[in-house]
PDB file of C-alpha atoms in Angstrom:
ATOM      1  CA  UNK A 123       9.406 -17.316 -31.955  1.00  0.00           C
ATOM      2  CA  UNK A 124      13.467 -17.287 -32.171  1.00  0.00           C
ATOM      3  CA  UNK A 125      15.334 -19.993 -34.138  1.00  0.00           C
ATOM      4  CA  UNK A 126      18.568 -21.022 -32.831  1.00  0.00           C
ATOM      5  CA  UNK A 127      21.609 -19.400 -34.815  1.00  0.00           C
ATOM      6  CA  UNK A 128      24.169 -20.644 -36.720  1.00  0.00           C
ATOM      7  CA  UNK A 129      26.793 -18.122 -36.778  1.00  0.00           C
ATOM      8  CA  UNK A 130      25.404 -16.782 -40.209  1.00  0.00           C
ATOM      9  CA  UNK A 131      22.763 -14.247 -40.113  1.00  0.00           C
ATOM     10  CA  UNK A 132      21.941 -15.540 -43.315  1.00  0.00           C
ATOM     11  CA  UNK A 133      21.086 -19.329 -42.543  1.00  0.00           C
ATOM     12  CA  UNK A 134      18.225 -19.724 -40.552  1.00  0.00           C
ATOM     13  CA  UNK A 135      18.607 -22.928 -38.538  1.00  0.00           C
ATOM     14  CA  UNK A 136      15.781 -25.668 -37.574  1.00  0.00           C
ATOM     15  CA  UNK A 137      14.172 -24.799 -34.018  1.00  0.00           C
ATOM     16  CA  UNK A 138      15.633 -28.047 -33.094  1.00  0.00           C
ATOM     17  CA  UNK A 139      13.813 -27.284 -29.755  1.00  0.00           C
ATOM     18  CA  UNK A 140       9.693 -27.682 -31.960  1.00  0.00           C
ATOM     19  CA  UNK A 141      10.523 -31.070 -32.967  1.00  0.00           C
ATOM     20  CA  UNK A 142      10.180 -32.986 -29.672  1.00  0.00           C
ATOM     21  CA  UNK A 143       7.118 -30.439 -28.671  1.00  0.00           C
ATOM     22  CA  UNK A 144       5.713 -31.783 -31.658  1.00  0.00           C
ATOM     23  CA  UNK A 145       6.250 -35.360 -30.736  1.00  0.00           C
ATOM     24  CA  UNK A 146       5.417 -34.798 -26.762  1.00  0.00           C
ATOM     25  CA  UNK A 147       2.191 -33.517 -28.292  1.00  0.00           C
ATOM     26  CA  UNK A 148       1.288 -36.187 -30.331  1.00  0.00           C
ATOM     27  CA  UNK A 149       2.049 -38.704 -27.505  1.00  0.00           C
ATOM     28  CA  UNK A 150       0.008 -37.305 -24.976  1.00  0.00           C
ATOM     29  CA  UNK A 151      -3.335 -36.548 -27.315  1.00  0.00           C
ATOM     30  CA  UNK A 152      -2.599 -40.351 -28.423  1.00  0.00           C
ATOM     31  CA  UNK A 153      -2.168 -41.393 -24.473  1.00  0.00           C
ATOM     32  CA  UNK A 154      -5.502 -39.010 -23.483  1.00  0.00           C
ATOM     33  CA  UNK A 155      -7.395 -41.602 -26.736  1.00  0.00           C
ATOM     34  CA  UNK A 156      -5.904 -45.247 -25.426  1.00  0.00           C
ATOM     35  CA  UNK A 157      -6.784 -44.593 -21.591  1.00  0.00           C
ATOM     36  CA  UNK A 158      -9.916 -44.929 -19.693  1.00  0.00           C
ATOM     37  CA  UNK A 159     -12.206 -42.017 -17.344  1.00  0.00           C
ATOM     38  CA  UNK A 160      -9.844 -43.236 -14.241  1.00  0.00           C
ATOM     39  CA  UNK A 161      -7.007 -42.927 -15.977  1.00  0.00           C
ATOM     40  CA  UNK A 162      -7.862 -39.656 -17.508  1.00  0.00           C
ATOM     41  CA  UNK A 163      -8.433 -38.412 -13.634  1.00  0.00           C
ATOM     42  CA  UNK A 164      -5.280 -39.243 -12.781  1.00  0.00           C
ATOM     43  CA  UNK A 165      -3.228 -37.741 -15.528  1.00  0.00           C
ATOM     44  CA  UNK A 166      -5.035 -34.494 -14.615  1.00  0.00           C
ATOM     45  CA  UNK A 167      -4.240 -34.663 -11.114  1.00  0.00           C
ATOM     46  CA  UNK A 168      -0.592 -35.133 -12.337  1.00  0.00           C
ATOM     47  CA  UNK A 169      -0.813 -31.961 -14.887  1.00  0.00           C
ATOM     48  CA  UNK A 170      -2.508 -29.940 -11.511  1.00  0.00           C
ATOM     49  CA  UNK A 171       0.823 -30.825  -9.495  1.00  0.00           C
ATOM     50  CA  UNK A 172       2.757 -28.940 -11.928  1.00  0.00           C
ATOM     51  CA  UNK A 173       0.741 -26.086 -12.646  1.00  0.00           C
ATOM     52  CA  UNK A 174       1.696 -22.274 -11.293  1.00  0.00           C
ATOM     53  CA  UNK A 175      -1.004 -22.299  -9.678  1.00  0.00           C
ATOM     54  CA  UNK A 176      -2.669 -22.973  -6.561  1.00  0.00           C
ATOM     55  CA  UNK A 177      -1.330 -24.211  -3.029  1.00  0.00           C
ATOM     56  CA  UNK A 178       2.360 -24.262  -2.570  1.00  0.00           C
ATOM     57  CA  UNK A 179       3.156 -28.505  -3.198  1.00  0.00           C
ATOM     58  CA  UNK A 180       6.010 -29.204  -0.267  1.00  0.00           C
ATOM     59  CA  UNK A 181       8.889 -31.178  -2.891  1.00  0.00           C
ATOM     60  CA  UNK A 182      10.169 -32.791   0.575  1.00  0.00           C
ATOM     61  CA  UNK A 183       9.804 -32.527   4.703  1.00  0.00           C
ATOM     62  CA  UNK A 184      12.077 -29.713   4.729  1.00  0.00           C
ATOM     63  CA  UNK A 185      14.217 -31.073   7.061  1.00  0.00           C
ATOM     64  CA  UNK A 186      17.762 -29.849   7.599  1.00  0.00           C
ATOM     65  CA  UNK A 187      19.482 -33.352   6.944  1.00  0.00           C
ATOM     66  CA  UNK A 188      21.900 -35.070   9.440  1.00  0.00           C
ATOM     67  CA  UNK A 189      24.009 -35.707   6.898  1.00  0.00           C
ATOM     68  CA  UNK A 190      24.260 -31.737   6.505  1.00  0.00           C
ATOM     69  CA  UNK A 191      24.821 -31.362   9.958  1.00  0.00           C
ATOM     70  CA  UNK A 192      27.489 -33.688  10.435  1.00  0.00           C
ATOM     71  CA  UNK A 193      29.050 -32.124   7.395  1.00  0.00           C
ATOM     72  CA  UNK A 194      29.134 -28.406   8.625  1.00  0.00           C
ATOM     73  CA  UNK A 195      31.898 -29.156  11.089  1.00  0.00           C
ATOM     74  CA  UNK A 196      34.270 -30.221   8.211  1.00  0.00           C
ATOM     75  CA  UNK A 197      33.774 -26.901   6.078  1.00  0.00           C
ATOM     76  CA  UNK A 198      34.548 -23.017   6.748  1.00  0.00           C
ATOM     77  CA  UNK A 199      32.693 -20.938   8.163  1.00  0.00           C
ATOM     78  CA  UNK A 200      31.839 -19.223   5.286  1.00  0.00           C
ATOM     79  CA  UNK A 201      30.074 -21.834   3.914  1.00  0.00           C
ATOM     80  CA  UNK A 202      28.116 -22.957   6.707  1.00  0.00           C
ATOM     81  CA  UNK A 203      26.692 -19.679   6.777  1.00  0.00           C
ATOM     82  CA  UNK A 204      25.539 -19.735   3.256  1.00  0.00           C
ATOM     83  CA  UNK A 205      24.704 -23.135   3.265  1.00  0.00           C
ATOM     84  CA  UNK A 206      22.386 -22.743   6.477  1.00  0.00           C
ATOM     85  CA  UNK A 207      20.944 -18.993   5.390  1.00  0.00           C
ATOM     86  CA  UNK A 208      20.016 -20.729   1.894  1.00  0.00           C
ATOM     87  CA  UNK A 209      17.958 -23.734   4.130  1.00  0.00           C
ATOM     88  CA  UNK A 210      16.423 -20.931   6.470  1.00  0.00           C
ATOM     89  CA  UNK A 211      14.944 -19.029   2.786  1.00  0.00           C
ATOM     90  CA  UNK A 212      13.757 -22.611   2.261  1.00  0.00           C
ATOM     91  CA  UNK A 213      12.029 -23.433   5.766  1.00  0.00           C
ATOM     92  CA  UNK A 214      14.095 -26.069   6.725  1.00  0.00           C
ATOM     93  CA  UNK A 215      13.514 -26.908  10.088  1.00  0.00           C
ATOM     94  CA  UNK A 216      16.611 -26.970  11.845  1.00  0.00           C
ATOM     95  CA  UNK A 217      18.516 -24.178  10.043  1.00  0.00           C
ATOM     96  CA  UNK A 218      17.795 -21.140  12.407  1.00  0.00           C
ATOM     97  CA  UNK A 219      18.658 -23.297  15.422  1.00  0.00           C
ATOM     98  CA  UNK A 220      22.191 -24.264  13.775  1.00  0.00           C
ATOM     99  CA  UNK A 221      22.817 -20.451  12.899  1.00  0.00           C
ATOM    100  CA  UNK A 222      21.516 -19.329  16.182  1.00  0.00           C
ATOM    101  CA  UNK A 223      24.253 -22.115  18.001  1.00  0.00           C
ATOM    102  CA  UNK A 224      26.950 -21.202  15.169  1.00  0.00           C
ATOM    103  CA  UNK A 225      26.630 -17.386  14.632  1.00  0.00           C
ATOM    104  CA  UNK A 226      28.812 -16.700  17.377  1.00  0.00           C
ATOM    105  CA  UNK A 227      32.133 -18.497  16.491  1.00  0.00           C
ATOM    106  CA  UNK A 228      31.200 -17.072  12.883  1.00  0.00           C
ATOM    107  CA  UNK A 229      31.978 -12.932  14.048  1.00  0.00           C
ATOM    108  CA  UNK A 230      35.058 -11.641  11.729  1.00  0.00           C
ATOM    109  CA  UNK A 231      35.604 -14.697   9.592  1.00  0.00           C
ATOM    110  CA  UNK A 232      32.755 -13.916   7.147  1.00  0.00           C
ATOM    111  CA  UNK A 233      33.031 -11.971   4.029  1.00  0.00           C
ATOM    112  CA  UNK A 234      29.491 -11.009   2.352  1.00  0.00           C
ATOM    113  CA  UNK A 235      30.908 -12.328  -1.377  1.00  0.00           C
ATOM    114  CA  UNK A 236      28.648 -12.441  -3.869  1.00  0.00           C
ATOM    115  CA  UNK A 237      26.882 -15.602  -2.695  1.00  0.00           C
ATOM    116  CA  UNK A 238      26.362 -14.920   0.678  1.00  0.00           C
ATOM    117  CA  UNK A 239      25.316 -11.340  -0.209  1.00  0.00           C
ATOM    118  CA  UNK A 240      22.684 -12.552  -2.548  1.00  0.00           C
ATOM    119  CA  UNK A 241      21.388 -15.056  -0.024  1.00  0.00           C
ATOM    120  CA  UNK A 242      21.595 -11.991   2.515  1.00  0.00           C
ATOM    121  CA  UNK A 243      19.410  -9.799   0.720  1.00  0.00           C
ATOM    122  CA  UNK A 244      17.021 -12.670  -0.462  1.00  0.00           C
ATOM    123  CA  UNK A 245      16.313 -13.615   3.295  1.00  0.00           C
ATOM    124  CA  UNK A 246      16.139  -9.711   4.053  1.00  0.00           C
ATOM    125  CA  UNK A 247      13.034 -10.014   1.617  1.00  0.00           C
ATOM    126  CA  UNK A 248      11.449 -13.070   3.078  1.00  0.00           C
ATOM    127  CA  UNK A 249       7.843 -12.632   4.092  1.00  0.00           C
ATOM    128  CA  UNK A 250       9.145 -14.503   7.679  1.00  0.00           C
ATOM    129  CA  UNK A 251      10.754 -12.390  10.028  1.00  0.00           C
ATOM    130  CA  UNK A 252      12.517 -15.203  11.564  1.00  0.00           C
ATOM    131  CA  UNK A 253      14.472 -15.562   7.908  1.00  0.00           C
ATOM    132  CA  UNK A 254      15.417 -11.947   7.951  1.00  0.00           C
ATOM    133  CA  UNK A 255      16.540 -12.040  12.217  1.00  0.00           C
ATOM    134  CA  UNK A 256      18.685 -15.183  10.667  1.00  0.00           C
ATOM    135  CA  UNK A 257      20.000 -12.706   7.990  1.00  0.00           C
ATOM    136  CA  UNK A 258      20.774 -10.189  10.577  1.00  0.00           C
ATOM    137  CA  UNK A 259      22.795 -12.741  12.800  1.00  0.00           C
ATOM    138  CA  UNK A 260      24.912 -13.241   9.633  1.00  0.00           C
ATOM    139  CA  UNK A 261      25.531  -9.500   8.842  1.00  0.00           C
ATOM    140  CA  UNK A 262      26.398  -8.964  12.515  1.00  0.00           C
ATOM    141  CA  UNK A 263      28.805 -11.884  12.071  1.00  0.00           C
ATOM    142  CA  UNK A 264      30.251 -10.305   8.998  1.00  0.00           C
ATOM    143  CA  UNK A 265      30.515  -6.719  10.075  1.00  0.00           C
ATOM    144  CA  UNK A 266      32.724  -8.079  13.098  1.00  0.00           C
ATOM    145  CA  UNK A 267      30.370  -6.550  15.786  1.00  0.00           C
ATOM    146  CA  UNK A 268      30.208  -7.518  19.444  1.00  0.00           C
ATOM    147  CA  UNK A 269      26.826  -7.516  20.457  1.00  0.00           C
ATOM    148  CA  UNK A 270      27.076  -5.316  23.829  1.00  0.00           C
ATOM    149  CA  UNK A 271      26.524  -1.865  25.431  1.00  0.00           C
ATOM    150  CA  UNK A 272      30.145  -0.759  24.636  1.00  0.00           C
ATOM    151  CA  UNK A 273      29.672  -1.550  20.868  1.00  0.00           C
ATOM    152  CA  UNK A 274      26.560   0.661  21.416  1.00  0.00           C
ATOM    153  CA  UNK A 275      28.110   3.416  22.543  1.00  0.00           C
ATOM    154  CA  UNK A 276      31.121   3.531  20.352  1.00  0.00           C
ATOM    155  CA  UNK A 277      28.296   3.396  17.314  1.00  0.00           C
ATOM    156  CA  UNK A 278      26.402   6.077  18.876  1.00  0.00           C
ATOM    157  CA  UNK A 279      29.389   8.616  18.348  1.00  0.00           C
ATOM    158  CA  UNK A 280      29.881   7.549  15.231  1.00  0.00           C
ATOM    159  CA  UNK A 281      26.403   8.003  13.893  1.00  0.00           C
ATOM    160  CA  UNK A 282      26.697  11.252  15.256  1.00  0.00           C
ATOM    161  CA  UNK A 283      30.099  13.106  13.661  1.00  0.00           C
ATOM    162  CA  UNK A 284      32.409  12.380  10.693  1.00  0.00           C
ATOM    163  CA  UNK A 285      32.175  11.432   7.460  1.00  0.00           C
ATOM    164  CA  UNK A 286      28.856  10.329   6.296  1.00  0.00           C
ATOM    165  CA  UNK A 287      30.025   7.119   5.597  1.00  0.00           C
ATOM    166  CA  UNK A 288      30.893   5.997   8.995  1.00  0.00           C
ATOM    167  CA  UNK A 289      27.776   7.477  10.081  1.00  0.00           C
ATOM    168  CA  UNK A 290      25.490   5.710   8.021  1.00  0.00           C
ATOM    169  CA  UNK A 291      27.494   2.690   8.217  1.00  0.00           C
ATOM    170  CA  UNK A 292      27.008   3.303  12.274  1.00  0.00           C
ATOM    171  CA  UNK A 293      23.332   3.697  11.978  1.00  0.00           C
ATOM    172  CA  UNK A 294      22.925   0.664  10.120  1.00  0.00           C
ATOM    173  CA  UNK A 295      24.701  -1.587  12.746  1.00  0.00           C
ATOM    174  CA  UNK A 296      22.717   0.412  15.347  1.00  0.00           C
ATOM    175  CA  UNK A 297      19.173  -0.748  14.031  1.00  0.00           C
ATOM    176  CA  UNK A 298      20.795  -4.611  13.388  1.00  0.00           C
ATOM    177  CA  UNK A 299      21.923  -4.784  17.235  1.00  0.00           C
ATOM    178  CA  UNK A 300      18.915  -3.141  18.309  1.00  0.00           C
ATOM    179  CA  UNK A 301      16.706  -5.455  16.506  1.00  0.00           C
ATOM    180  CA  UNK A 302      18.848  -8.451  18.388  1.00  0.00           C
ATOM    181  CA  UNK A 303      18.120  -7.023  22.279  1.00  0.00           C
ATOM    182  CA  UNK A 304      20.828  -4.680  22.117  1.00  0.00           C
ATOM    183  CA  UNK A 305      20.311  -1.800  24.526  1.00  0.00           C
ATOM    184  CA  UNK A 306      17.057  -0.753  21.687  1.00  0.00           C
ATOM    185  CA  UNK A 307      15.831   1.914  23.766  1.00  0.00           C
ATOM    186  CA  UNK A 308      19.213   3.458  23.373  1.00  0.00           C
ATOM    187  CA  UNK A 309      19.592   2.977  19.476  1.00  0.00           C
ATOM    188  CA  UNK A 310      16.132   4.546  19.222  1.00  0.00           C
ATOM    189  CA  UNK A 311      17.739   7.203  20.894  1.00  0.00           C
ATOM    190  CA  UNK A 312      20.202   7.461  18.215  1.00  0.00           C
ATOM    191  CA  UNK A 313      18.535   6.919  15.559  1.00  0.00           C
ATOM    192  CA  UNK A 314      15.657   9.804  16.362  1.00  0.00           C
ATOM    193  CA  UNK A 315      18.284  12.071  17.117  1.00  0.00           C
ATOM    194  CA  UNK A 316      19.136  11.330  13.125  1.00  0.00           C
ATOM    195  CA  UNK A 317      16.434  11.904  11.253  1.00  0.00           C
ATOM    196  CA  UNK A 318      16.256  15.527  10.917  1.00  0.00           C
ATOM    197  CA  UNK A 319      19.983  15.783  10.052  1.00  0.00           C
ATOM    198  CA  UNK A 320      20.898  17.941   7.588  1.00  0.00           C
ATOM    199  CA  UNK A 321      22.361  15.396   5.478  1.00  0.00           C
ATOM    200  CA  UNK A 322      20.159  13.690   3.551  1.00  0.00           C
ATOM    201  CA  UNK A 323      22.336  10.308   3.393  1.00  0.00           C
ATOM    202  CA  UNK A 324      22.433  10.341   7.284  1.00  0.00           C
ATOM    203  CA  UNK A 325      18.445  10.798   7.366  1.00  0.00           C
ATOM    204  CA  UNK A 326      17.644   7.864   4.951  1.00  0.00           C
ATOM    205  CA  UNK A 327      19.945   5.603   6.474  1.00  0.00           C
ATOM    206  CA  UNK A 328      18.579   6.755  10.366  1.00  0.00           C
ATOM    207  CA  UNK A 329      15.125   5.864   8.733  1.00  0.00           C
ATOM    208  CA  UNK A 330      16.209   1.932   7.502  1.00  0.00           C
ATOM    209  CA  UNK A 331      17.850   1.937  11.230  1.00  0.00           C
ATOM    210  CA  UNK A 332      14.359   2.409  12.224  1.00  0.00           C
ATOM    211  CA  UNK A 333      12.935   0.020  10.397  1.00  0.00           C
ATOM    212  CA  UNK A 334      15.204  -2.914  11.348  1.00  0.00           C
ATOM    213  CA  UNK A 335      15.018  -2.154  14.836  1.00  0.00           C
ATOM    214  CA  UNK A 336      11.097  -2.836  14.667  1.00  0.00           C
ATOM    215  CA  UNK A 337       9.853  -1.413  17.998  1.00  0.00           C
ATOM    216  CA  UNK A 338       6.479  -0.262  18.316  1.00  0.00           C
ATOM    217  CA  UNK A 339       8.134   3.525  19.240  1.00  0.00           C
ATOM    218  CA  UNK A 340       9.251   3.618  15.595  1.00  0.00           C
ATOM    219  CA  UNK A 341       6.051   3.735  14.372  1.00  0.00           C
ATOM    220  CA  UNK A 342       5.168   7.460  14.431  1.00  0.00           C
ATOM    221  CA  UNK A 343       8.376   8.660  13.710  1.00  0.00           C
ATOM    222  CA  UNK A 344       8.199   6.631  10.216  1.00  0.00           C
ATOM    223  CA  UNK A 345       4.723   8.062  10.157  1.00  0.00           C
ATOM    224  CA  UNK A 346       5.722  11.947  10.673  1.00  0.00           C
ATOM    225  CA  UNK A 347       8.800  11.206   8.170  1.00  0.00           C
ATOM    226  CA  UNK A 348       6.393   9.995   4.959  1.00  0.00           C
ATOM    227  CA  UNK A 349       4.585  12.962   5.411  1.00  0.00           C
ATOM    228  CA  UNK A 350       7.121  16.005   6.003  1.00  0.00           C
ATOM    229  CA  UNK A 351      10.343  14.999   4.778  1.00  0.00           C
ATOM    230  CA  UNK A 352      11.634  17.379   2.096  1.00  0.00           C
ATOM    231  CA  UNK A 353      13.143  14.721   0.122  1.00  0.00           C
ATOM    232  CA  UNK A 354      10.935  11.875  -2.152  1.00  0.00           C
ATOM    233  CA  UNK A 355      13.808   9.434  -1.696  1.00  0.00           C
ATOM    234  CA  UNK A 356      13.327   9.390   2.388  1.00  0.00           C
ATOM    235  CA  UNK A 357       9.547   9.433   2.076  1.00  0.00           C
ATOM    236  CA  UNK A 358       9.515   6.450   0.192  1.00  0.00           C
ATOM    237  CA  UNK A 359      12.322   4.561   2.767  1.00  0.00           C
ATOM    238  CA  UNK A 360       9.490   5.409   5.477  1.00  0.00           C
ATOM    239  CA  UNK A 361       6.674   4.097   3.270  1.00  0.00           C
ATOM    240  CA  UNK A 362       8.752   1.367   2.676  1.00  0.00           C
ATOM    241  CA  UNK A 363       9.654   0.638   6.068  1.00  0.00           C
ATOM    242  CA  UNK A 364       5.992   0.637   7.351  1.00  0.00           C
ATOM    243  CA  UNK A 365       4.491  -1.365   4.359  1.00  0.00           C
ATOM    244  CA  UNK A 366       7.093  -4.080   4.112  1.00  0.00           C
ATOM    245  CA  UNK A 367      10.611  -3.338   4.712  1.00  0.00           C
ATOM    246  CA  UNK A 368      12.615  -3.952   8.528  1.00  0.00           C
ATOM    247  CA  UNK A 369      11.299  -6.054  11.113  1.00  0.00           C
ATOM    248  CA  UNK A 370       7.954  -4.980  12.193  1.00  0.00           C
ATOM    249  CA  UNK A 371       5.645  -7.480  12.475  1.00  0.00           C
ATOM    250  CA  UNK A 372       2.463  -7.232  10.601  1.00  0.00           C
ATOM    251  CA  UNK A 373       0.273  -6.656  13.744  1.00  0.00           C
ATOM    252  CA  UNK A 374       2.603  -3.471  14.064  1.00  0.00           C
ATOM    253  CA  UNK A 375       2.158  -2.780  10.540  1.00  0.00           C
ATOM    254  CA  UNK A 376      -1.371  -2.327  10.978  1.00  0.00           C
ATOM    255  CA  UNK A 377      -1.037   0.195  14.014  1.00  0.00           C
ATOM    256  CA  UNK A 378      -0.286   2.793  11.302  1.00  0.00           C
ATOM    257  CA  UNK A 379      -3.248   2.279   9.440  1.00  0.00           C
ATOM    258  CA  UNK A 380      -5.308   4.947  10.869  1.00  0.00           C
ATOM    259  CA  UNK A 381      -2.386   7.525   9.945  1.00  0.00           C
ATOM    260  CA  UNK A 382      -1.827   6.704   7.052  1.00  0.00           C
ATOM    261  CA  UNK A 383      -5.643   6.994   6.084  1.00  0.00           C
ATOM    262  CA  UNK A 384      -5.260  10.558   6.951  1.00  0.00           C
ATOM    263  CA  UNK A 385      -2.409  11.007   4.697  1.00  0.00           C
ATOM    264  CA  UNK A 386      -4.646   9.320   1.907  1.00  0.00           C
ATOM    265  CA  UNK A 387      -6.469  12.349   2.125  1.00  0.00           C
ATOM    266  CA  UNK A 388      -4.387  14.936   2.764  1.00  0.00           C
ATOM    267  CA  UNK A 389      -4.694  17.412  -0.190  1.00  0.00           C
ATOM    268  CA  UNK A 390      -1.224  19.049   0.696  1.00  0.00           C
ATOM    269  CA  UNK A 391       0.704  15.852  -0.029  1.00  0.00           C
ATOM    270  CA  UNK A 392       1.921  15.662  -3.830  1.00  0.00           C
ATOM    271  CA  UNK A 393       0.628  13.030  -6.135  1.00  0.00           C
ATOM    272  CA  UNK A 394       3.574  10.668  -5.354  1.00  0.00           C
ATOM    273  CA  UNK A 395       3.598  10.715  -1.553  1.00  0.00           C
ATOM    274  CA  UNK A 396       0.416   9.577  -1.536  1.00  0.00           C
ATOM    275  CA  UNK A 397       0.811   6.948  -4.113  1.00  0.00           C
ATOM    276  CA  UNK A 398       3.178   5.611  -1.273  1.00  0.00           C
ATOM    277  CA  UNK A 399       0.277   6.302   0.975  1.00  0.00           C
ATOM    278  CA  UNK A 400      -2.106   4.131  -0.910  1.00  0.00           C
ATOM    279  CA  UNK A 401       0.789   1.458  -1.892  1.00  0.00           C
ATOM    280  CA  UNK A 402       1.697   0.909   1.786  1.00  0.00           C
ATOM    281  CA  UNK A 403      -1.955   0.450   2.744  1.00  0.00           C
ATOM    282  CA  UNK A 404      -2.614  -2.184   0.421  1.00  0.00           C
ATOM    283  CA  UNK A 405       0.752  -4.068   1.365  1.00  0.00           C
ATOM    284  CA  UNK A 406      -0.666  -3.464   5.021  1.00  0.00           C
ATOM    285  CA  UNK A 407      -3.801  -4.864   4.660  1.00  0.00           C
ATOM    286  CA  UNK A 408      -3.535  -6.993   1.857  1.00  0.00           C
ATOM    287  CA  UNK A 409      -7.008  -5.149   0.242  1.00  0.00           C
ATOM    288  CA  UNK A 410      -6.695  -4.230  -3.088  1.00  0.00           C
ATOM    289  CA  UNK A 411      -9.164  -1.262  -3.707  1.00  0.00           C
ATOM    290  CA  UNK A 412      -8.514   2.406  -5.337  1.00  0.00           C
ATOM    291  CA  UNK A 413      -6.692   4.902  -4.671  1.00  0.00           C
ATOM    292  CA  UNK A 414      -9.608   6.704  -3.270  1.00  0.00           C
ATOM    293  CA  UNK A 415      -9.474   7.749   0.135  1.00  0.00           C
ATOM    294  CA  UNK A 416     -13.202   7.470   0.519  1.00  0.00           C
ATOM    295  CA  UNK A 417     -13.253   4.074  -0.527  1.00  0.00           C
ATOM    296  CA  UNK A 418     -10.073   2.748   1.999  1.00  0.00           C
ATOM    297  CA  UNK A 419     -12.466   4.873   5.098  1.00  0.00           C
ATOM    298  CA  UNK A 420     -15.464   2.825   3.845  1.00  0.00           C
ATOM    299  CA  UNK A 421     -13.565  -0.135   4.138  1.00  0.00           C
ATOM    300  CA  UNK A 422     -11.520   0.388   7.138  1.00  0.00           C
ATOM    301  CA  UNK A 423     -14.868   1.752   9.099  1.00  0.00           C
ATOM    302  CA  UNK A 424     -16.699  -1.391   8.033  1.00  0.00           C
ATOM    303  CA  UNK A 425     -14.219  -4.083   8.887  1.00  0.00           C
ATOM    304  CA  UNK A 426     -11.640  -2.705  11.101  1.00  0.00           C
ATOM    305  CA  UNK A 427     -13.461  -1.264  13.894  1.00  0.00           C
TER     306      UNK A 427
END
C-alpha cells in the first residue's frame, strides 16, 4: 500500500484515498443490517452487475446514433474515420455500413496519427473479422491506394525489386487489396513468389501478406513456412497468422489442424517451434490441454473426426 506524497520524502502523508473506503464500508455492512431478505437479493444482484465476471452486460443498444450521423457531414474526414472505426471496435450497428458508404471519398485525405493508428491496430486485433475488413478499408484509404488491377500490377513489381522497404511496403498493400476482392489469385501469386526470398524482411512481410489476404490457398504455404523457415522470427509470423493473426476465418483456422498435429510431434523441430505448434492449436481450438502431442491426437481423434 502507497501513501500519496508530499514533496518530502520525509513526511509521509494520510492515504486520503482509506478514509472514504472506510466510511463506504461501514455504510454498506450498516445498509446489509437495516434491510430485509428481498432487499438483500437485490443489492446482490446489483454487486453481480458490476463484477468482472460473467456474461458481457450490454451498457446501451449499441446503436450508431442519428445524431452522430447527421454530425459526420460537418467534420473532416479524419475524424469520421476514427470516430466510426472506434463504434465498429464497439459493435455499433450502423458503423461498418457508414465506413463502407464513406471509405471511398476518404482515399488520400487520411493520416494514421496516433489516434487513428491506435484505433487501427485495436480493430486489427478484434476477435470479428468484419472490425478488422473495416480497419483495412481505412488503411487502404490512408495509404492512397486505388483498389484495381493496375494498382495490382504496379505493386507486384514493386514487391519484387528495390529496396526492401518498398517491397515490403508493396506486399503489405498486396495482402490488404487482396483481402478486399482485388485480383487475390494474383496477389497470391505475388506473395508465394516471396516467401523464399533471400531477404528475410521481404519473407516475413510476404508471410503477414498471406495472412491478410485469408484465402483458403494460404493455408499450406503458412503451414510449410512454420516448419522449414530458417529464421524463428518468420516461424512465429506463420504460427501467428494461422492461430490468430490476418483474416482467416476460424472454420479455415481449423483446416490446419491436422498439420499442425504432425508438427506437434515432429522430433526435428526445436523446442520453440513447437511451442508455436502447441500455442496455435490451442488458439485454434480453444482446448486447453498439454503440450503433449499424444494428448492433442487423443483429443482430436475423439472429437474431431
Amino acid at each position: 500500500m502507497t501513501s500519496e506524497s508530499t514533496g518530502d520524502p520525509g513526511v509521509r502523508a494520510t492515504p486520503r484515498i482509506m478514509r472514504p473506503r472506510v466510511l463506504a464500508a461501514a455504510l454498506v455492512v450498516g445498509t446489509m443490517v437495516a434491510i430485509p431478505a428481498t432487499g438483500r437479493a437485490a443489492w446482490q444482484q446489483i454487486a453481480a452487475f458490476l463484477s468482472l465476471r460473467g456474461t458481457p452486460e450490454p451498457a446501451s443498444a449499441n446503436v450508431l446514433s442519428e445524431h452522430e450521423i447527421e454530425g459526420l457531414d460537418a467534420t473532416a474526414p479524419q475524424d469520421q474515420a476514427s470516430l466510426l472505426l472506434e463504434r465498429s471496435i464497439n459493435h455499433y450497428q450502423g458503423a461498418n455500413d457508414q465506413i463502407a458508404a464513406r471509405v471511398g471519398r476518404w482515399r488520400g485525405k487520411l493520416t494514421l496519427d496516433a489516434r487513428l493508428n491506435g484505433l487501427f491496430v485495436t480493430a486489427l486485433n478484434s476477435d470479428d473479422l468484419r472490425v478488422r475488413a473495416a480497419a483495412i478499408e481505412i488503411d487502404i484509404a490512408a495509404r492512397n491506394l486505388e483498389k484495381s488491377s493496375a494498382t495490382i500490377d504496379r505493386l507486384a513489381v514493386a514487391a519484387a525489386t528495390g529496396d526492401q522497404g518498398p517491397r515490403a511496403n508493396a506486399l503489405w498493400d498486396l495482402g490488404l487489396l487482396g483481402n478486399r476482392g482485388i485480383a487475390p489469385a494474383r496477389v497470391a501469386d505475388v506473395l508465394l513468389g516471396s516467401i523464399h526470398d533471400p531477404n528475410e524482411n521481404i519473407r516475413y512481410w510476404a508471410v503477414e501478406g498471406l495472412a491478410y489476404l485469408g484465402t483458403d490457398e494460404v493455408i499450406e504455404p503458412l503451414l510449410d513456412v512454420l516448419h522449414d523457415d530458417p529464421l524463428p522470427m518468420i516461424r512465429e509470423r506463420a504460427a501467428c497468422g494461422l492461430a490468430q493473426s490476418g483474416m482467416l476465418s476460424a472454420a479455415q483456422r481449423r483446416t490446419a489442424v491436422p498439420r499442425l498435429l504432425e508438427d506437434a510431434a515432429d522430433g526435428s523441430l526445436d523446442e520453440q517451434t513447437r511451442k508455436w505448434v502447441f500455442q496455435a492449436l490451442r488458439d485454434i481450438t480453444g482446448q486447453s490441454l498439454p503440450h503433449d502431442p499424444a494428448a492433442w491426437r487423443q483429443w482430436y481423434n475423439a472429437t474431431e473426426r
